[in-house]
């Protein structure tokens, strides 16, 4: 996540749950409801936090093999794109790598479309994949990147047939000012922009001293997330620390509805927030923000688990 300006450059339980959801959807589709009403959409599967953490481990290994980072223009960033693309290609997504130039280096966005769904509306989930050059960038933003990757793989495993088209994206050079996402949005024809009914952004979803923050840019999208957390008895707050400083800003500037989740960066957790969420009052949400210590040890598993499940819920609900 890019906080402030200017900025120094930075970066399956599931199988069983999916089977149950798929079986329920099939049975409902065959038998219908007693009064002939339209059957409700299948619930999203539980996303395995262990699988999400496995992706984080791979990103950590990539950084360690490439000067300790995955920054824009670096071999570590290219290897990160290759890793995620390989997973998506094997799962049946249609992937495209979009090139752009920034600071004398080539950057890359990775965009993955799930075949099928309606052609009139697109629901997107995105996260920036680059780190700063000062560390591996595992919370910022391996967590968002790994979370949406695992949700995308759950879509494939469920062979989801949504009413809307689903698209996932991993952005380059966010740490230099949302360069990759800005390039993508600027290149969209007006008709394609108008088809995107929701862009959901996930930038830092596993902070070690976490908060539960929800974007308030679009009331309907905000409600999807807040209702999910309320049902889990998890209080939320409106996200303000990174407001306008992550990739959703590129979409919001183009009048595309945006939403998203965040667990906090360099700001300090208040006593009231610690009472609501646990953790340490008077300490940053992420004391390793933009630092070499932003490794796999710098992630709260519970926050990562909750947020990954909330992403899946939003994709299933908004895509139906």
PDB file of C-alpha atoms in Angstrom:
ATOM      1  CA  UNK A   1       0.000   0.000   0.000  1.00  0.00           C
ATOM      2  CA  UNK A   2       1.134   3.493  -0.844  1.00  0.00           C
ATOM      3  CA  UNK A   3       0.566   5.800   2.167  1.00  0.00           C
ATOM      4  CA  UNK A   4       1.274   9.482   1.716  1.00  0.00           C
ATOM      5  CA  UNK A   5       3.136  11.288  -1.032  1.00  0.00           C
ATOM      6  CA  UNK A   6       5.858  11.378  -2.084  1.00  0.00           C
ATOM      7  CA  UNK A   7       6.611   7.781  -1.245  1.00  0.00           C
ATOM      8  CA  UNK A   8       9.823   5.824  -1.109  1.00  0.00           C
ATOM      9  CA  UNK A   9       9.416   2.897  -3.612  1.00  0.00           C
ATOM     10  CA  UNK A  10       7.941  -0.233  -1.905  1.00  0.00           C
ATOM     11  CA  UNK A  11       5.963  -3.834  -2.783  1.00  0.00           C
ATOM     12  CA  UNK A  12      -8.834 -26.403   1.301  1.00  0.00           C
ATOM     13  CA  UNK A  13     -11.085 -27.383   4.172  1.00  0.00           C
ATOM     14  CA  UNK A  14     -11.893 -25.773   0.757  1.00  0.00           C
ATOM     15  CA  UNK A  15     -12.370 -29.002  -1.168  1.00  0.00           C
ATOM     16  CA  UNK A  16     -15.056 -30.313   1.166  1.00  0.00           C
ATOM     17  CA  UNK A  17     -16.813 -26.981   1.448  1.00  0.00           C
ATOM     18  CA  UNK A  18     -16.802 -26.506  -2.309  1.00  0.00           C
ATOM     19  CA  UNK A  19     -18.166 -29.984  -2.871  1.00  0.00           C
ATOM     20  CA  UNK A  20     -21.028 -29.314  -0.459  1.00  0.00           C
ATOM     21  CA  UNK A  21     -21.769 -25.965  -2.079  1.00  0.00           C
ATOM     22  CA  UNK A  22     -21.678 -27.454  -5.573  1.00  0.00           C
ATOM     23  CA  UNK A  23     -23.897 -30.367  -4.555  1.00  0.00           C
ATOM     24  CA  UNK A  24     -26.381 -27.989  -2.918  1.00  0.00           C
ATOM     25  CA  UNK A  25     -26.479 -25.800  -6.005  1.00  0.00           C
ATOM     26  CA  UNK A  26     -26.996 -28.805  -8.294  1.00  0.00           C
ATOM     27  CA  UNK A  27     -29.770 -30.264  -6.140  1.00  0.00           C
ATOM     28  CA  UNK A  28     -31.529 -26.918  -5.902  1.00  0.00           C
ATOM     29  CA  UNK A  29     -31.242 -26.406  -9.624  1.00  0.00           C
ATOM     30  CA  UNK A  30     -32.764 -29.814 -10.371  1.00  0.00           C
ATOM     31  CA  UNK A  31     -35.527 -29.772  -7.802  1.00  0.00           C
ATOM     32  CA  UNK A  32     -36.257 -26.059  -7.525  1.00  0.00           C
ATOM     33  CA  UNK A  33     -38.094 -24.654  -4.533  1.00  0.00           C
ATOM     34  CA  UNK A  34     -41.451 -25.721  -3.240  1.00  0.00           C
ATOM     35  CA  UNK A  35     -43.257 -22.619  -4.488  1.00  0.00           C
ATOM     36  CA  UNK A  36     -41.361 -22.415  -7.763  1.00  0.00           C
ATOM     37  CA  UNK A  37     -39.440 -19.323  -6.690  1.00  0.00           C
ATOM     38  CA  UNK A  38     -35.938 -18.762  -7.915  1.00  0.00           C
ATOM     39  CA  UNK A  39     -33.428 -20.696  -5.801  1.00  0.00           C
ATOM     40  CA  UNK A  40     -30.933 -18.650  -3.747  1.00  0.00           C
ATOM     41  CA  UNK A  41     -27.349 -18.485  -4.947  1.00  0.00           C
ATOM     42  CA  UNK A  42     -24.942 -21.000  -3.453  1.00  0.00           C
ATOM     43  CA  UNK A  43     -22.905 -19.737  -0.526  1.00  0.00           C
ATOM     44  CA  UNK A  44     -19.226 -19.069  -0.984  1.00  0.00           C
ATOM     45  CA  UNK A  45     -16.849 -21.794   0.203  1.00  0.00           C
ATOM     46  CA  UNK A  46     -14.595 -21.445   3.213  1.00  0.00           C
ATOM     47  CA  UNK A  47     -11.178 -20.329   1.974  1.00  0.00           C
ATOM     48  CA  UNK A  48      -8.330 -22.302   3.514  1.00  0.00           C
ATOM     49  CA  UNK A  49      -5.963 -19.931   5.277  1.00  0.00           C
ATOM     50  CA  UNK A  50      -3.280 -22.610   4.998  1.00  0.00           C
ATOM     51  CA  UNK A  51      -3.536 -22.434   1.215  1.00  0.00           C
ATOM     52  CA  UNK A  52      -3.319 -18.640   1.303  1.00  0.00           C
ATOM     53  CA  UNK A  53      -0.248 -18.904   3.546  1.00  0.00           C
ATOM     54  CA  UNK A  54       1.316 -21.392   1.129  1.00  0.00           C
ATOM     55  CA  UNK A  55       1.173 -18.709  -1.575  1.00  0.00           C
ATOM     56  CA  UNK A  56       2.776 -16.249   0.843  1.00  0.00           C
ATOM     57  CA  UNK A  57       5.566 -18.750   1.422  1.00  0.00           C
ATOM     58  CA  UNK A  58       6.199 -18.890  -2.309  1.00  0.00           C
ATOM     59  CA  UNK A  59       6.330 -15.096  -2.547  1.00  0.00           C
ATOM     60  CA  UNK A  60       8.768 -15.020   0.376  1.00  0.00           C
ATOM     61  CA  UNK A  61      10.995 -17.572  -1.378  1.00  0.00           C
ATOM     62  CA  UNK A  62      10.883 -15.526  -4.571  1.00  0.00           C
ATOM     63  CA  UNK A  63      12.006 -12.412  -2.680  1.00  0.00           C
ATOM     64  CA  UNK A  64      14.808 -14.290  -0.937  1.00  0.00           C
ATOM     65  CA  UNK A  65      16.096 -15.488  -4.315  1.00  0.00           C
ATOM     66  CA  UNK A  66      15.990 -11.973  -5.786  1.00  0.00           C
ATOM     67  CA  UNK A  67      17.809  -9.473  -3.565  1.00  0.00           C
ATOM     68  CA  UNK A  68      15.172  -9.654  -0.839  1.00  0.00           C
ATOM     69  CA  UNK A  69      12.332  -7.905  -2.656  1.00  0.00           C
ATOM     70  CA  UNK A  70       9.655  -8.114  -5.359  1.00  0.00           C
ATOM     71  CA  UNK A  71       9.692  -4.482  -6.455  1.00  0.00           C
ATOM     72  CA  UNK A  72       8.673  -2.981  -9.785  1.00  0.00           C
ATOM     73  CA  UNK A  73      11.254  -3.662 -12.480  1.00  0.00           C
ATOM     74  CA  UNK A  74      12.984  -6.389 -10.485  1.00  0.00           C
ATOM     75  CA  UNK A  75      13.409 -10.100 -11.236  1.00  0.00           C
ATOM     76  CA  UNK A  76      11.468 -10.767  -8.034  1.00  0.00           C
ATOM     77  CA  UNK A  77       8.414  -9.010  -9.405  1.00  0.00           C
ATOM     78  CA  UNK A  78       8.600 -10.881 -12.709  1.00  0.00           C
ATOM     79  CA  UNK A  79       8.881 -14.186 -10.826  1.00  0.00           C
ATOM     80  CA  UNK A  80       5.842 -13.235  -8.720  1.00  0.00           C
ATOM     81  CA  UNK A  81       3.788 -12.648 -11.864  1.00  0.00           C
ATOM     82  CA  UNK A  82       4.966 -15.961 -13.314  1.00  0.00           C
ATOM     83  CA  UNK A  83       3.994 -17.850 -10.147  1.00  0.00           C
ATOM     84  CA  UNK A  84       0.461 -16.488  -9.981  1.00  0.00           C
ATOM     85  CA  UNK A  85      -0.091 -16.767 -13.736  1.00  0.00           C
ATOM     86  CA  UNK A  86       0.933 -20.416 -13.654  1.00  0.00           C
ATOM     87  CA  UNK A  87      -1.648 -21.189 -10.958  1.00  0.00           C
ATOM     88  CA  UNK A  88      -4.405 -19.404 -12.862  1.00  0.00           C
ATOM     89  CA  UNK A  89      -3.567 -20.935 -16.229  1.00  0.00           C
ATOM     90  CA  UNK A  90      -3.646 -24.419 -14.717  1.00  0.00           C
ATOM     91  CA  UNK A  91      -7.051 -23.681 -13.169  1.00  0.00           C
ATOM     92  CA  UNK A  92      -8.616 -22.692 -16.489  1.00  0.00           C
ATOM     93  CA  UNK A  93      -8.529 -18.893 -16.373  1.00  0.00           C
ATOM     94  CA  UNK A  94      -7.838 -16.796 -19.446  1.00  0.00           C
ATOM     95  CA  UNK A  95      -4.831 -14.699 -18.445  1.00  0.00           C
ATOM     96  CA  UNK A  96      -3.166 -11.689 -20.007  1.00  0.00           C
ATOM     97  CA  UNK A  97      -0.012  -9.824 -19.017  1.00  0.00           C
ATOM     98  CA  UNK A  98      -0.198  -6.102 -19.732  1.00  0.00           C
ATOM     99  CA  UNK A  99       3.066  -4.176 -20.061  1.00  0.00           C
ATOM    100  CA  UNK A 100       3.703  -0.555 -19.142  1.00  0.00           C
ATOM    101  CA  UNK A 101       6.751   1.622 -18.592  1.00  0.00           C
ATOM    102  CA  UNK A 102       7.672   3.487 -15.455  1.00  0.00           C
ATOM    103  CA  UNK A 103      10.977   4.870 -14.193  1.00  0.00           C
ATOM    104  CA  UNK A 104      12.919   3.357 -17.064  1.00  0.00           C
ATOM    105  CA  UNK A 105      11.688  -0.170 -16.297  1.00  0.00           C
ATOM    106  CA  UNK A 106       8.970  -2.381 -17.743  1.00  0.00           C
ATOM    107  CA  UNK A 107       6.084  -3.094 -15.404  1.00  0.00           C
ATOM    108  CA  UNK A 108       3.408  -5.740 -15.645  1.00  0.00           C
ATOM    109  CA  UNK A 109      -0.237  -6.145 -14.726  1.00  0.00           C
ATOM    110  CA  UNK A 110      -1.686  -9.649 -14.649  1.00  0.00           C
ATOM    111  CA  UNK A 111      -5.389  -9.900 -15.523  1.00  0.00           C
ATOM    112  CA  UNK A 112      -7.343 -13.174 -15.275  1.00  0.00           C
ATOM    113  CA  UNK A 113     -10.851 -13.730 -16.622  1.00  0.00           C
ATOM    114  CA  UNK A 114     -13.048 -16.640 -15.579  1.00  0.00           C
ATOM    115  CA  UNK A 115     -14.748 -18.081 -18.683  1.00  0.00           C
ATOM    116  CA  UNK A 116     -18.501 -17.677 -18.753  1.00  0.00           C
ATOM    117  CA  UNK A 117     -20.851 -15.439 -16.870  1.00  0.00           C
ATOM    118  CA  UNK A 118     -22.931 -12.646 -18.290  1.00  0.00           C
ATOM    119  CA  UNK A 119     -21.445 -10.237 -20.790  1.00  0.00           C
ATOM    120  CA  UNK A 120     -23.138  -7.071 -19.538  1.00  0.00           C
ATOM    121  CA  UNK A 121     -21.514  -6.680 -16.118  1.00  0.00           C
ATOM    122  CA  UNK A 122     -18.051  -7.375 -14.741  1.00  0.00           C
ATOM    123  CA  UNK A 123     -17.124  -7.861 -11.083  1.00  0.00           C
ATOM    124  CA  UNK A 124     -13.399  -7.333 -10.460  1.00  0.00           C
ATOM    125  CA  UNK A 125     -11.193  -8.145  -7.487  1.00  0.00           C
ATOM    126  CA  UNK A 126      -7.684  -6.737  -7.466  1.00  0.00           C
ATOM    127  CA  UNK A 127      -4.508  -6.362  -5.408  1.00  0.00           C
ATOM    128  CA  UNK A 128      -1.084  -4.936  -6.048  1.00  0.00           C
ATOM    129  CA  UNK A 129       1.657  -7.500  -6.375  1.00  0.00           C
ATOM    130  CA  UNK A 130       4.765  -5.342  -6.059  1.00  0.00           C
ATOM    131  CA  UNK A 131       6.735  -4.786  -2.868  1.00  0.00           C
ATOM    132  CA  UNK A 132       8.978  -1.869  -2.018  1.00  0.00           C
ATOM    133  CA  UNK A 133      12.654  -2.391  -2.738  1.00  0.00           C
ATOM    134  CA  UNK A 134      13.313  -2.553   1.016  1.00  0.00           C
ATOM    135  CA  UNK A 135      11.724  -5.940   1.720  1.00  0.00           C
ATOM    136  CA  UNK A 136       9.696  -8.918   0.501  1.00  0.00           C
ATOM    137  CA  UNK A 137       6.331  -7.203   0.980  1.00  0.00           C
ATOM    138  CA  UNK A 138       4.430 -10.140   2.444  1.00  0.00           C
ATOM    139  CA  UNK A 139       1.710  -8.281   4.323  1.00  0.00           C
ATOM    140  CA  UNK A 140       2.017  -5.358   1.881  1.00  0.00           C
ATOM    141  CA  UNK A 141       0.813  -6.770  -0.354  1.00  0.00           C
ATOM    142  CA  UNK A 142       1.416 -10.479  -0.578  1.00  0.00           C
ATOM    143  CA  UNK A 143      -1.635 -10.956   1.621  1.00  0.00           C
ATOM    144  CA  UNK A 144      -4.051  -9.258  -0.758  1.00  0.00           C
ATOM    145  CA  UNK A 145      -2.441 -10.948  -3.764  1.00  0.00           C
ATOM    146  CA  UNK A 146      -2.551 -14.399  -2.175  1.00  0.00           C
ATOM    147  CA  UNK A 147      -6.074 -13.888  -0.865  1.00  0.00           C
ATOM    148  CA  UNK A 148      -7.588 -13.086  -4.241  1.00  0.00           C
ATOM    149  CA  UNK A 149      -5.532 -15.848  -5.878  1.00  0.00           C
ATOM    150  CA  UNK A 150      -6.998 -18.458  -3.562  1.00  0.00           C
ATOM    151  CA  UNK A 151     -10.509 -17.081  -4.087  1.00  0.00           C
ATOM    152  CA  UNK A 152      -9.965 -17.288  -7.850  1.00  0.00           C
ATOM    153  CA  UNK A 153      -8.837 -20.912  -7.492  1.00  0.00           C
ATOM    154  CA  UNK A 154     -11.973 -21.598  -5.427  1.00  0.00           C
ATOM    155  CA  UNK A 155     -14.077 -20.186  -8.275  1.00  0.00           C
ATOM    156  CA  UNK A 156     -12.387 -22.641 -10.623  1.00  0.00           C
ATOM    157  CA  UNK A 157     -12.715 -25.594  -8.246  1.00  0.00           C
ATOM    158  CA  UNK A 158     -16.431 -24.903  -7.836  1.00  0.00           C
ATOM    159  CA  UNK A 159     -16.775 -24.445 -11.617  1.00  0.00           C
ATOM    160  CA  UNK A 160     -18.783 -21.383 -10.694  1.00  0.00           C
ATOM    161  CA  UNK A 161     -21.255 -20.206 -13.330  1.00  0.00           C
ATOM    162  CA  UNK A 162     -22.053 -16.672 -12.162  1.00  0.00           C
ATOM    163  CA  UNK A 163     -24.573 -14.339 -13.727  1.00  0.00           C
ATOM    164  CA  UNK A 164     -21.843 -11.704 -14.089  1.00  0.00           C
ATOM    165  CA  UNK A 165     -18.368 -11.966 -15.528  1.00  0.00           C
ATOM    166  CA  UNK A 166     -15.597 -12.404 -12.955  1.00  0.00           C
ATOM    167  CA  UNK A 167     -12.165 -10.833 -13.380  1.00  0.00           C
ATOM    168  CA  UNK A 168      -9.159 -10.852 -11.066  1.00  0.00           C
ATOM    169  CA  UNK A 169      -6.129  -8.561 -11.375  1.00  0.00           C
ATOM    170  CA  UNK A 170      -2.665  -8.131  -9.876  1.00  0.00           C
ATOM    171  CA  UNK A 171      -1.207  -4.662 -10.330  1.00  0.00           C
ATOM    172  CA  UNK A 172       2.366  -3.552 -10.858  1.00  0.00           C
ATOM    173  CA  UNK A 173       4.096  -0.410  -9.547  1.00  0.00           C
ATOM    174  CA  UNK A 174       1.413   0.478  -7.007  1.00  0.00           C
ATOM    175  CA  UNK A 175       4.164   1.629  -4.703  1.00  0.00           C
ATOM    176  CA  UNK A 176       5.045   4.406  -7.170  1.00  0.00           C
ATOM    177  CA  UNK A 177       1.514   5.791  -7.195  1.00  0.00           C
ATOM    178  CA  UNK A 178      -0.932   3.224  -8.578  1.00  0.00           C
ATOM    179  CA  UNK A 179       0.905   3.209 -11.899  1.00  0.00           C
ATOM    180  CA  UNK A 180      -0.191  -0.228 -13.122  1.00  0.00           C
ATOM    181  CA  UNK A 181      -3.861   0.082 -12.241  1.00  0.00           C
ATOM    182  CA  UNK A 182      -3.923   3.605 -13.674  1.00  0.00           C
ATOM    183  CA  UNK A 183      -2.470   2.298 -16.932  1.00  0.00           C
ATOM    184  CA  UNK A 184      -5.128  -0.417 -17.068  1.00  0.00           C
ATOM    185  CA  UNK A 185      -8.073   1.904 -16.430  1.00  0.00           C
ATOM    186  CA  UNK A 186      -6.768   4.599 -18.782  1.00  0.00           C
ATOM    187  CA  UNK A 187      -6.565   2.010 -21.558  1.00  0.00           C
ATOM    188  CA  UNK A 188     -10.145   0.785 -21.181  1.00  0.00           C
ATOM    189  CA  UNK A 189     -12.627   1.975 -23.796  1.00  0.00           C
ATOM    190  CA  UNK A 190     -15.589   3.826 -22.278  1.00  0.00           C
ATOM    191  CA  UNK A 191     -17.899   0.895 -23.002  1.00  0.00           C
ATOM    192  CA  UNK A 192     -15.647  -1.518 -21.113  1.00  0.00           C
ATOM    193  CA  UNK A 193     -15.380   0.849 -18.157  1.00  0.00           C
ATOM    194  CA  UNK A 194     -19.159   1.077 -17.959  1.00  0.00           C
ATOM    195  CA  UNK A 195     -19.451  -2.722 -17.780  1.00  0.00           C
ATOM    196  CA  UNK A 196     -17.489  -2.910 -14.500  1.00  0.00           C
ATOM    197  CA  UNK A 197     -20.196  -2.861 -11.845  1.00  0.00           C
ATOM    198  CA  UNK A 198     -17.762  -3.330  -8.953  1.00  0.00           C
ATOM    199  CA  UNK A 199     -14.030  -3.129  -8.372  1.00  0.00           C
ATOM    200  CA  UNK A 200     -12.936  -4.610  -5.032  1.00  0.00           C
ATOM    201  CA  UNK A 201      -9.450  -3.788  -3.734  1.00  0.00           C
ATOM    202  CA  UNK A 202      -7.448  -5.772  -1.173  1.00  0.00           C
ATOM    203  CA  UNK A 203      -4.245  -4.119  -0.003  1.00  0.00           C
ATOM    204  CA  UNK A 204      -2.903  -5.509   3.299  1.00  0.00           C
ATOM    205  CA  UNK A 205      -5.387  -7.998   4.789  1.00  0.00           C
ATOM    206  CA  UNK A 206      -3.181  -9.740   7.354  1.00  0.00           C
ATOM    207  CA  UNK A 207      -1.552  -7.021   9.452  1.00  0.00           C
ATOM    208  CA  UNK A 208       0.091  -8.445  12.591  1.00  0.00           C
ATOM    209  CA  UNK A 209      -1.770  -6.102  14.982  1.00  0.00           C
ATOM    210  CA  UNK A 210      -4.898  -6.035  12.840  1.00  0.00           C
ATOM    211  CA  UNK A 211      -7.921  -3.860  12.528  1.00  0.00           C
ATOM    212  CA  UNK A 212     -10.967  -4.594  10.394  1.00  0.00           C
ATOM    213  CA  UNK A 213     -11.492  -1.680   8.046  1.00  0.00           C
ATOM    214  CA  UNK A 214     -14.036  -1.468   5.218  1.00  0.00           C
ATOM    215  CA  UNK A 215     -13.963   1.008   2.323  1.00  0.00           C
ATOM    216  CA  UNK A 216     -16.977   3.340   2.365  1.00  0.00           C
ATOM    217  CA  UNK A 217     -16.715   4.592  -1.224  1.00  0.00           C
ATOM    218  CA  UNK A 218     -19.855   2.789  -2.432  1.00  0.00           C
ATOM    219  CA  UNK A 219     -22.671   2.120   0.070  1.00  0.00           C
ATOM    220  CA  UNK A 220     -23.843  -1.106  -1.569  1.00  0.00           C
ATOM    221  CA  UNK A 221     -20.363  -2.624  -1.710  1.00  0.00           C
ATOM    222  CA  UNK A 222     -19.605  -1.409   1.809  1.00  0.00           C
ATOM    223  CA  UNK A 223     -22.777  -3.158   2.975  1.00  0.00           C
ATOM    224  CA  UNK A 224     -21.761  -6.489   1.463  1.00  0.00           C
ATOM    225  CA  UNK A 225     -18.629  -6.540   3.612  1.00  0.00           C
ATOM    226  CA  UNK A 226     -20.081  -4.979   6.761  1.00  0.00           C
ATOM    227  CA  UNK A 227     -22.992  -7.418   6.789  1.00  0.00           C
ATOM    228  CA  UNK A 228     -20.577 -10.354   6.509  1.00  0.00           C
ATOM    229  CA  UNK A 229     -18.432  -9.156   9.416  1.00  0.00           C
ATOM    230  CA  UNK A 230     -21.507  -8.317  11.506  1.00  0.00           C
ATOM    231  CA  UNK A 231     -22.762 -11.873  11.054  1.00  0.00           C
ATOM    232  CA  UNK A 232     -19.388 -13.037  12.448  1.00  0.00           C
ATOM    233  CA  UNK A 233     -19.665 -10.597  15.407  1.00  0.00           C
ATOM    234  CA  UNK A 234     -16.593  -8.728  14.190  1.00  0.00           C
ATOM    235  CA  UNK A 235     -16.875  -4.937  14.512  1.00  0.00           C
ATOM    236  CA  UNK A 236     -15.619  -2.875  11.591  1.00  0.00           C
ATOM    237  CA  UNK A 237     -14.545   0.710  11.015  1.00  0.00           C
ATOM    238  CA  UNK A 238     -14.415   2.868   7.927  1.00  0.00           C
ATOM    239  CA  UNK A 239     -11.017   2.725   6.227  1.00  0.00           C
ATOM    240  CA  UNK A 240      -9.288   6.124   6.276  1.00  0.00           C
ATOM    241  CA  UNK A 241      -5.524   5.537   6.558  1.00  0.00           C
ATOM    242  CA  UNK A 242      -4.996   4.563   2.933  1.00  0.00           C
ATOM    243  CA  UNK A 243      -8.069   6.234   1.462  1.00  0.00           C
ATOM    244  CA  UNK A 244      -7.324   7.113  -2.152  1.00  0.00           C
ATOM    245  CA  UNK A 245      -3.785   5.734  -1.904  1.00  0.00           C
ATOM    246  CA  UNK A 246      -4.228   2.264  -3.320  1.00  0.00           C
ATOM    247  CA  UNK A 247      -5.392   0.887  -6.647  1.00  0.00           C
ATOM    248  CA  UNK A 248      -9.099   1.457  -6.063  1.00  0.00           C
ATOM    249  CA  UNK A 249      -8.369   5.166  -6.607  1.00  0.00           C
ATOM    250  CA  UNK A 250      -7.683   4.502 -10.286  1.00  0.00           C
ATOM    251  CA  UNK A 251     -11.146   2.980 -10.685  1.00  0.00           C
ATOM    252  CA  UNK A 252     -12.937   5.529  -8.524  1.00  0.00           C
ATOM    253  CA  UNK A 253     -11.505   8.329 -10.654  1.00  0.00           C
ATOM    254  CA  UNK A 254     -13.185   6.676 -13.655  1.00  0.00           C
ATOM    255  CA  UNK A 255     -16.561   6.585 -11.847  1.00  0.00           C
ATOM    256  CA  UNK A 256     -16.417   2.826 -11.291  1.00  0.00           C
ATOM    257  CA  UNK A 257     -17.971   1.671  -7.976  1.00  0.00           C
ATOM    258  CA  UNK A 258     -15.245   0.544  -5.568  1.00  0.00           C
ATOM    259  CA  UNK A 259     -15.061  -1.322  -2.280  1.00  0.00           C
ATOM    260  CA  UNK A 260     -12.488  -3.242  -0.301  1.00  0.00           C
ATOM    261  CA  UNK A 261     -10.867  -4.311   2.943  1.00  0.00           C
ATOM    262  CA  UNK A 262      -7.774  -3.288   4.919  1.00  0.00           C
ATOM    263  CA  UNK A 263      -6.177  -4.314   8.224  1.00  0.00           C
ATOM    264  CA  UNK A 264      -4.001  -1.272   8.888  1.00  0.00           C
ATOM    265  CA  UNK A 265      -0.488  -0.024   8.164  1.00  0.00           C
ATOM    266  CA  UNK A 266       1.693   2.435  10.081  1.00  0.00           C
ATOM    267  CA  UNK A 267      -0.973   4.144  12.177  1.00  0.00           C
ATOM    268  CA  UNK A 268      -1.205   3.280  15.864  1.00  0.00           C
ATOM    269  CA  UNK A 269      -4.039   1.153  17.237  1.00  0.00           C
ATOM    270  CA  UNK A 270      -6.105   3.006  19.820  1.00  0.00           C
ATOM    271  CA  UNK A 271      -7.217   1.620  23.178  1.00  0.00           C
ATOM    272  CA  UNK A 272     -10.797   1.473  21.888  1.00  0.00           C
ATOM    273  CA  UNK A 273      -9.708  -0.453  18.812  1.00  0.00           C
ATOM    274  CA  UNK A 274      -7.670  -2.884  20.897  1.00  0.00           C
ATOM    275  CA  UNK A 275     -10.724  -3.481  23.092  1.00  0.00           C
ATOM    276  CA  UNK A 276     -12.840  -4.203  20.019  1.00  0.00           C
ATOM    277  CA  UNK A 277     -10.332  -6.303  18.067  1.00  0.00           C
ATOM    278  CA  UNK A 278      -7.671  -7.435  20.493  1.00  0.00           C
ATOM    279  CA  UNK A 279      -3.993  -6.806  19.902  1.00  0.00           C
ATOM    280  CA  UNK A 280      -1.747  -4.101  21.308  1.00  0.00           C
ATOM    281  CA  UNK A 281      -2.961  -0.547  21.893  1.00  0.00           C
ATOM    282  CA  UNK A 282      -0.365   2.127  21.238  1.00  0.00           C
ATOM    283  CA  UNK A 283       1.413   0.013  18.620  1.00  0.00           C
ATOM    284  CA  UNK A 284       1.194   0.236  14.818  1.00  0.00           C
ATOM    285  CA  UNK A 285      -1.143  -2.079  12.985  1.00  0.00           C
ATOM    286  CA  UNK A 286       1.963  -3.161  11.063  1.00  0.00           C
ATOM    287  CA  UNK A 287       5.275  -2.230  12.656  1.00  0.00           C
ATOM    288  CA  UNK A 288       7.137  -3.799   9.698  1.00  0.00           C
ATOM    289  CA  UNK A 289       5.364  -1.664   7.104  1.00  0.00           C
ATOM    290  CA  UNK A 290       7.739  -0.991   4.172  1.00  0.00           C
ATOM    291  CA  UNK A 291      10.556  -2.730   6.037  1.00  0.00           C
ATOM    292  CA  UNK A 292      12.766  -5.799   5.589  1.00  0.00           C
ATOM    293  CA  UNK A 293      10.852  -7.517   8.401  1.00  0.00           C
ATOM    294  CA  UNK A 294       7.642  -7.650   6.310  1.00  0.00           C
ATOM    295  CA  UNK A 295       8.029 -11.409   5.936  1.00  0.00           C
ATOM    296  CA  UNK A 296       5.749 -14.399   6.446  1.00  0.00           C
ATOM    297  CA  UNK A 297       6.274 -13.873  10.189  1.00  0.00           C
ATOM    298  CA  UNK A 298       4.572 -10.494   9.856  1.00  0.00           C
ATOM    299  CA  UNK A 299       1.043 -11.832   9.244  1.00  0.00           C
ATOM    300  CA  UNK A 300      -1.887 -12.457  11.581  1.00  0.00           C
ATOM    301  CA  UNK A 301      -3.503 -15.747  10.536  1.00  0.00           C
ATOM    302  CA  UNK A 302      -6.918 -14.912  11.988  1.00  0.00           C
ATOM    303  CA  UNK A 303      -7.192 -11.613  10.128  1.00  0.00           C
ATOM    304  CA  UNK A 304      -5.947 -13.250   6.937  1.00  0.00           C
ATOM    305  CA  UNK A 305      -8.527 -16.023   7.309  1.00  0.00           C
ATOM    306  CA  UNK A 306     -11.465 -13.693   7.990  1.00  0.00           C
ATOM    307  CA  UNK A 307     -10.603 -11.354   5.145  1.00  0.00           C
ATOM    308  CA  UNK A 308     -10.047 -14.145   2.625  1.00  0.00           C
ATOM    309  CA  UNK A 309     -13.456 -15.584   3.469  1.00  0.00           C
ATOM    310  CA  UNK A 310     -15.018 -12.114   3.180  1.00  0.00           C
ATOM    311  CA  UNK A 311     -13.496 -11.717  -0.294  1.00  0.00           C
ATOM    312  CA  UNK A 312     -15.029 -15.013  -1.387  1.00  0.00           C
ATOM    313  CA  UNK A 313     -18.410 -13.987   0.027  1.00  0.00           C
ATOM    314  CA  UNK A 314     -18.333 -10.719  -1.938  1.00  0.00           C
ATOM    315  CA  UNK A 315     -17.291 -12.396  -5.185  1.00  0.00           C
ATOM    316  CA  UNK A 316     -20.037 -15.024  -4.885  1.00  0.00           C
ATOM    317  CA  UNK A 317     -22.712 -12.526  -3.882  1.00  0.00           C
ATOM    318  CA  UNK A 318     -21.868  -9.762  -6.335  1.00  0.00           C
ATOM    319  CA  UNK A 319     -21.298 -12.195  -9.184  1.00  0.00           C
ATOM    320  CA  UNK A 320     -24.633 -13.959  -8.752  1.00  0.00           C
TER     321      UNK A 320
END
